[in-house]
Coordinates of C-alpha atoms in Angstrom, one line a residue:
X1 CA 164.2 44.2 150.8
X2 CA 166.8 46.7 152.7
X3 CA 165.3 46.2 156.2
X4 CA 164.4 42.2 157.3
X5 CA 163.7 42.3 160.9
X6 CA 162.7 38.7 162.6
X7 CA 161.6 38.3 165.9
X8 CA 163.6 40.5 167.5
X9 CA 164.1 41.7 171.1
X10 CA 165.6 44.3 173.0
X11 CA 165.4 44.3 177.1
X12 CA 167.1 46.5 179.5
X13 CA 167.3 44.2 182.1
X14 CA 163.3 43.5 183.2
X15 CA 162.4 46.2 181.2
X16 CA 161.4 45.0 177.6
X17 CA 161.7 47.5 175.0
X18 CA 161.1 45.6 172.0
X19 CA 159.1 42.5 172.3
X20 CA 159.6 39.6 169.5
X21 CA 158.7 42.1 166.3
X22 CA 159.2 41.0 162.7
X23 CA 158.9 42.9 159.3
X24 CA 160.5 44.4 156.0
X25 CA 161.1 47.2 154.1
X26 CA 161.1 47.7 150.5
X27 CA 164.0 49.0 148.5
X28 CA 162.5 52.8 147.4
X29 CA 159.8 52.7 150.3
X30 CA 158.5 55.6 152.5
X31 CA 158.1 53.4 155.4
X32 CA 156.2 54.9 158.5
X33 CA 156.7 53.4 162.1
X34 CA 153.8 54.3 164.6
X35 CA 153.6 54.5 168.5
X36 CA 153.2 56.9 170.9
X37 CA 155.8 57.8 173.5
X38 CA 157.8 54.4 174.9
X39 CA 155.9 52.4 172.3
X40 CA 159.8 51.0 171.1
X41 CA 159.9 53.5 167.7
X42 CA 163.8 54.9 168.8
X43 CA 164.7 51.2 170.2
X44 CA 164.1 50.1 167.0
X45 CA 165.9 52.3 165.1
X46 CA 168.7 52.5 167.5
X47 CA 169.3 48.7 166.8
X48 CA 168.6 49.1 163.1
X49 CA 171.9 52.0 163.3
X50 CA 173.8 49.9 165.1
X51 CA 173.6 52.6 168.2
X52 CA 172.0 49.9 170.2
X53 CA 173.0 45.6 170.7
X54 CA 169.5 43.3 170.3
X55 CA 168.9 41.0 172.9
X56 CA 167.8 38.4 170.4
X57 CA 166.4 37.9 167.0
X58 CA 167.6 39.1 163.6
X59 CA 168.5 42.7 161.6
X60 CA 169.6 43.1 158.5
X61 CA 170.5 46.7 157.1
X62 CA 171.5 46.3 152.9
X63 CA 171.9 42.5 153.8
X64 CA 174.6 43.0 156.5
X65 CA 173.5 41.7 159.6
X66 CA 173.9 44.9 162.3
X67 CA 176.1 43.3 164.8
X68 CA 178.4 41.7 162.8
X69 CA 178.9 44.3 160.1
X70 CA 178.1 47.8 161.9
X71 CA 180.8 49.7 159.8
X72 CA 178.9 48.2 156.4
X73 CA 175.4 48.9 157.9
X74 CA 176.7 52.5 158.4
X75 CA 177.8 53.5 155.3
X76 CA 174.6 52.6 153.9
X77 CA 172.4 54.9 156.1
X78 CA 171.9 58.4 157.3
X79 CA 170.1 59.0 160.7
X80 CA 168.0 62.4 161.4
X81 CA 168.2 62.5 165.4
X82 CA 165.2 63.8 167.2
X83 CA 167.7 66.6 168.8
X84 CA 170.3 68.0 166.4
X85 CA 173.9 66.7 166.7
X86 CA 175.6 69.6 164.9
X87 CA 177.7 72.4 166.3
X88 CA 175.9 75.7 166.8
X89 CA 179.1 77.5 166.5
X90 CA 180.2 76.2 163.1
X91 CA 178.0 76.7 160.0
X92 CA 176.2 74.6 158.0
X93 CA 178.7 74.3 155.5
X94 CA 181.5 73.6 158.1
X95 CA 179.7 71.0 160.1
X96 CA 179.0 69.1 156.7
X97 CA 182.7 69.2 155.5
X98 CA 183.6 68.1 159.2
X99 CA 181.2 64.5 158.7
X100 CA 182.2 63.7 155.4
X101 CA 185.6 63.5 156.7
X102 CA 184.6 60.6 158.6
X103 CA 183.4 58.6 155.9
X104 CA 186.7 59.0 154.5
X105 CA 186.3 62.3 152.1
X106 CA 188.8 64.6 151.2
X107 CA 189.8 67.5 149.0
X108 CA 187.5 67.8 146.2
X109 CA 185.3 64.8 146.9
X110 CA 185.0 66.5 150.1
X111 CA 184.1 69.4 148.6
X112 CA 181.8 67.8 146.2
X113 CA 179.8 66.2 148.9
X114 CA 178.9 69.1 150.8
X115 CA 178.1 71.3 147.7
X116 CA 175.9 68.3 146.3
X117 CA 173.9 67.7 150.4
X118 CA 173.6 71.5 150.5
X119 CA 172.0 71.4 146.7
X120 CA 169.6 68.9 147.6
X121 CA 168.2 70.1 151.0
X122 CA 168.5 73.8 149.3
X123 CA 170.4 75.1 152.0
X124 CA 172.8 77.2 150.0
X125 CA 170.9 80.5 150.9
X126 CA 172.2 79.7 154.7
X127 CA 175.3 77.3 154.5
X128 CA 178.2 80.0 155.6
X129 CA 175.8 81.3 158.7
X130 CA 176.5 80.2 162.5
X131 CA 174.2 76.5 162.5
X132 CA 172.9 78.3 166.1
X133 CA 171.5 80.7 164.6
X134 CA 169.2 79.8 162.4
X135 CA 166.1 79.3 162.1
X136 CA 164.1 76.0 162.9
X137 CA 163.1 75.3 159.3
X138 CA 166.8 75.8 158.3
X139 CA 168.1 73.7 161.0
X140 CA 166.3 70.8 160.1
X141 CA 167.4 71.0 156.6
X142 CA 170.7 71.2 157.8
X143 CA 170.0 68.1 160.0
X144 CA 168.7 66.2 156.8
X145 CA 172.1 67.4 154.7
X146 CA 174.4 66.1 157.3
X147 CA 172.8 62.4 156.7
X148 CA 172.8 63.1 153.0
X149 CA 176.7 63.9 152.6
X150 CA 177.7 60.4 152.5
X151 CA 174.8 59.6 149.6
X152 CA 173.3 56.8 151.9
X153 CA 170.4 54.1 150.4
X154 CA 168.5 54.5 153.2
X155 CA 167.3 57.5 156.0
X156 CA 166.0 57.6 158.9
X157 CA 164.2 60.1 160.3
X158 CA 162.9 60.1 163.8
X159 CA 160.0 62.3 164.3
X160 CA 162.1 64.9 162.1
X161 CA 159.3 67.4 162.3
X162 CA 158.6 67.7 166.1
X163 CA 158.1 71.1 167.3
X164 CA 158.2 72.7 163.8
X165 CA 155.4 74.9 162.7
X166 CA 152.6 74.2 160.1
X167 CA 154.3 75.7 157.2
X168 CA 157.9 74.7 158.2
X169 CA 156.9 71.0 158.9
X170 CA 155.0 70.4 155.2
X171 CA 158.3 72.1 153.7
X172 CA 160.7 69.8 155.1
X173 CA 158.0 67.3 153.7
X174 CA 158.1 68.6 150.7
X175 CA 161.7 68.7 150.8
X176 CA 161.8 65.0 151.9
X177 CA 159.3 63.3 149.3
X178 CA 161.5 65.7 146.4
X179 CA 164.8 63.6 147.7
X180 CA 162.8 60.3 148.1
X181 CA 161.7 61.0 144.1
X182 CA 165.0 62.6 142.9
X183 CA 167.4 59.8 144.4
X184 CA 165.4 56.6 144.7
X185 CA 166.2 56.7 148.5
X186 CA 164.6 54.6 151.2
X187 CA 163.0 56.9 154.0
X188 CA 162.2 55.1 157.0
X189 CA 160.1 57.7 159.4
X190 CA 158.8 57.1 162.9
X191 CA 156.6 59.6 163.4
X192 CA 153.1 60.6 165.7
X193 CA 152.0 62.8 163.3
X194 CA 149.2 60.8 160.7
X195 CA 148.9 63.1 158.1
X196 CA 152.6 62.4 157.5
X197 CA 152.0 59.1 157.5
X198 CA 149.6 58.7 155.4
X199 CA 151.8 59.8 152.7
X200 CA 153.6 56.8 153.2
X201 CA 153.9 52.9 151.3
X202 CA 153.9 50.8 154.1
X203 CA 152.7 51.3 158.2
X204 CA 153.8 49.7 161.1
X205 CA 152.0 50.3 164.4
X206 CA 153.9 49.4 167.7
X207 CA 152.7 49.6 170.9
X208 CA 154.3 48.8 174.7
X209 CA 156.9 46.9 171.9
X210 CA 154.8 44.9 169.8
X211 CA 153.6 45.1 166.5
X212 CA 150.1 45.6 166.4
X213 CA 149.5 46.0 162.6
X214 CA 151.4 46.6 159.8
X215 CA 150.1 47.5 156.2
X216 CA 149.2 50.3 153.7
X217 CA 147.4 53.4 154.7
X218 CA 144.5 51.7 152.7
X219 CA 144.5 48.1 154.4
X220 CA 145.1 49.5 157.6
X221 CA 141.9 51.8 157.6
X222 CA 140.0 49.2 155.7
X223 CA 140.9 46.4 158.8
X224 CA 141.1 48.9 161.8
X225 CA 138.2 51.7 161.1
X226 CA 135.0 52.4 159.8
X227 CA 133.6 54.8 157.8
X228 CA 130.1 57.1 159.4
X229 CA 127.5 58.2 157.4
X230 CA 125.5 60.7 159.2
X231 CA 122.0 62.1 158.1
X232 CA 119.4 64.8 159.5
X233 CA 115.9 64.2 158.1
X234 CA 113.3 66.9 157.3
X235 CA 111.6 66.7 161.2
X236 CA 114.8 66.9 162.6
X237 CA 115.9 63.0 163.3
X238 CA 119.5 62.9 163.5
X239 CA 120.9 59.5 162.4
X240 CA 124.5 58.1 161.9
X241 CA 125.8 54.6 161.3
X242 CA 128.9 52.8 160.8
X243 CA 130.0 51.5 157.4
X244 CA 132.2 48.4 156.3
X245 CA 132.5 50.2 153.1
X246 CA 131.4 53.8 151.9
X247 CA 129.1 52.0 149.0
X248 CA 127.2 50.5 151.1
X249 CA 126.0 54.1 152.2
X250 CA 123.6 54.1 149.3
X251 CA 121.0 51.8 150.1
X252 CA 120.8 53.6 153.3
X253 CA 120.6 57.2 152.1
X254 CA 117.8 55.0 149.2
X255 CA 116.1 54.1 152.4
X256 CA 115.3 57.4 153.9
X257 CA 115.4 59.3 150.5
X258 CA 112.0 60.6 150.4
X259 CA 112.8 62.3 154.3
X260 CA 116.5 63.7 153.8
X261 CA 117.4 67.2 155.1
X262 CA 121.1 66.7 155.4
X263 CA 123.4 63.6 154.4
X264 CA 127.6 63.5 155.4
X265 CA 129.7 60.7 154.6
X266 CA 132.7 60.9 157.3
X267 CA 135.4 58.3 155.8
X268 CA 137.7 56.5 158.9
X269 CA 141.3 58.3 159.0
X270 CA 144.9 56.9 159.9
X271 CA 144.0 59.0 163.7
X272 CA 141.1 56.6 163.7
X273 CA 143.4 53.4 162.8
X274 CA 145.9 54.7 165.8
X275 CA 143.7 55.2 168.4
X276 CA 141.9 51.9 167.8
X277 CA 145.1 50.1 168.0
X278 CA 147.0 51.8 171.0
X279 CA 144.0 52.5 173.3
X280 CA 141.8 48.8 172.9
X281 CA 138.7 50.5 170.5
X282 CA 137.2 48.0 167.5
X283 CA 140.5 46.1 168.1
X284 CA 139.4 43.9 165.2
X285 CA 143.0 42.5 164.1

């Protein structure tokens, strides 16, 4: 496991951020973190980078527990901010060289760094323009570049595709599951969006700082939602009714076989697994 999290807290004074949450995450994994606003996601990850000191419980990042070895922790991760850290003035080219220096890089491994992060977020077509003035598409990839320069194991991305378009947000996906493939990188995304988390291996759901499920896409719509299977019958009965599984839609549509107009088969989505969990519905964990 890269990630092993165990029971850990984090309070600002009586304000508890992160309330006693445990799990792991696989070497390789596109690991998805859930919760609306204030649910805990950036705490998390801010004691996870070392930008933040737990109030108790453990963390280890690679192995190396994150308050007693931050500099190790560090070398082994790249962080995509929700707001970009990068100076509008320099380009994207300049601002890489500039944080590969400060994992030590110079001269031609300098040089090799940026060339190879540029590569993989295929930036080259923008790399000597002003960072400010490029698109938001562009930016991003920039954004994701800068945490690639040092070649970390693991990336975090916190909601990385906020305020992005459509077409902009599934090509930084694209971009993103490409690297995940092409490096054998760990991704670690907290996110609101479900369709990006449903690409993902492993779920956690968080809410007011607790954990309230944790699983596959699959598991966690099998435990948390239910399938609707909805029917309109030849003198105009509508009908739906919930299913524990989709199968078991057949001897129903058997039942009324003779009588069907219409017959839908709505399977429960990751939306349906969220709003169940953060808002009390079938809580059924």
């Amino acid at each position: 496991m890269i990630i092993q999290v165990e029971h850990l807290h984090k309070s600002y004074g009586d304000i508890h951020a992160v309330r006693d949450i445990s799990f792991t995450v696989g070497e390789g994994e596109l690991f998805s973190f859930l919760g609306v606003n204030g649910a805990g996601k950036s705490t998390t990850i801010g004691v996870l980078t070392t930008l933040l000191v737990k109030s108790a419980g453990t963390a280890l990042v690679g192995g190396f527990d994150v308050d007693r070895d931050p500099e190790r922790v560090r070398n082994l991760i790249g962080i995509v901010f929700q707001e970009s850290v990068l100076d509008k003035l320099m380009t994207p080219e300049e601002n890489l060289s500039v944080r590969a220096s400060l994992y030590g890089l110079d001269g031609t491994a300098r040089k090799q760094a940026v060339e190879r992060a540029i590569a993989l977020t295929d930036s080259a077509e923008f790399a000597k323009r002003p960072y400010g003035k490029l698109s938001g598409g562009q930016r991003r990839r920039t954004d994701i570049a800068r945490a690639l320069v040092h070649t970390p194991r693991l990336l975090f991305l916190d909601e990385p595709t906020t305020g992005l378009d459509p077409k902009t947000r599934r090509d930084i996906w694209t971009l993103i599951r490409t690297l995940q493939k092409d490096t054998g990188m760990t991704v670690f995304l907290t996110t609101h969006y479900m369709e990006e988390a449903a690409q993902s291996d492993n779920i956690v759901v968080i809410h007011k700082g607790e954990i309230k499920a944790q699983g596959t896409p699959v598991e966690l719509k099998m435990r948390h939602c239910s399938d609707m299977l909805k029917m309109t019958l030849t003198d105009g009965t509508y009908m739906e009714e919930k299913l524990n599984n989709t199968v078991d839609a057949l001897a129903v549509i058997e039942q009324y076989r003779d009588r069907l107009a219409n017959v839908e088969i709505v399977n429960g989505t990751l939306d349906d697994v969220f709003l169940n969990l953060t808002e009390g519905l079938n809580d059924v964990d």
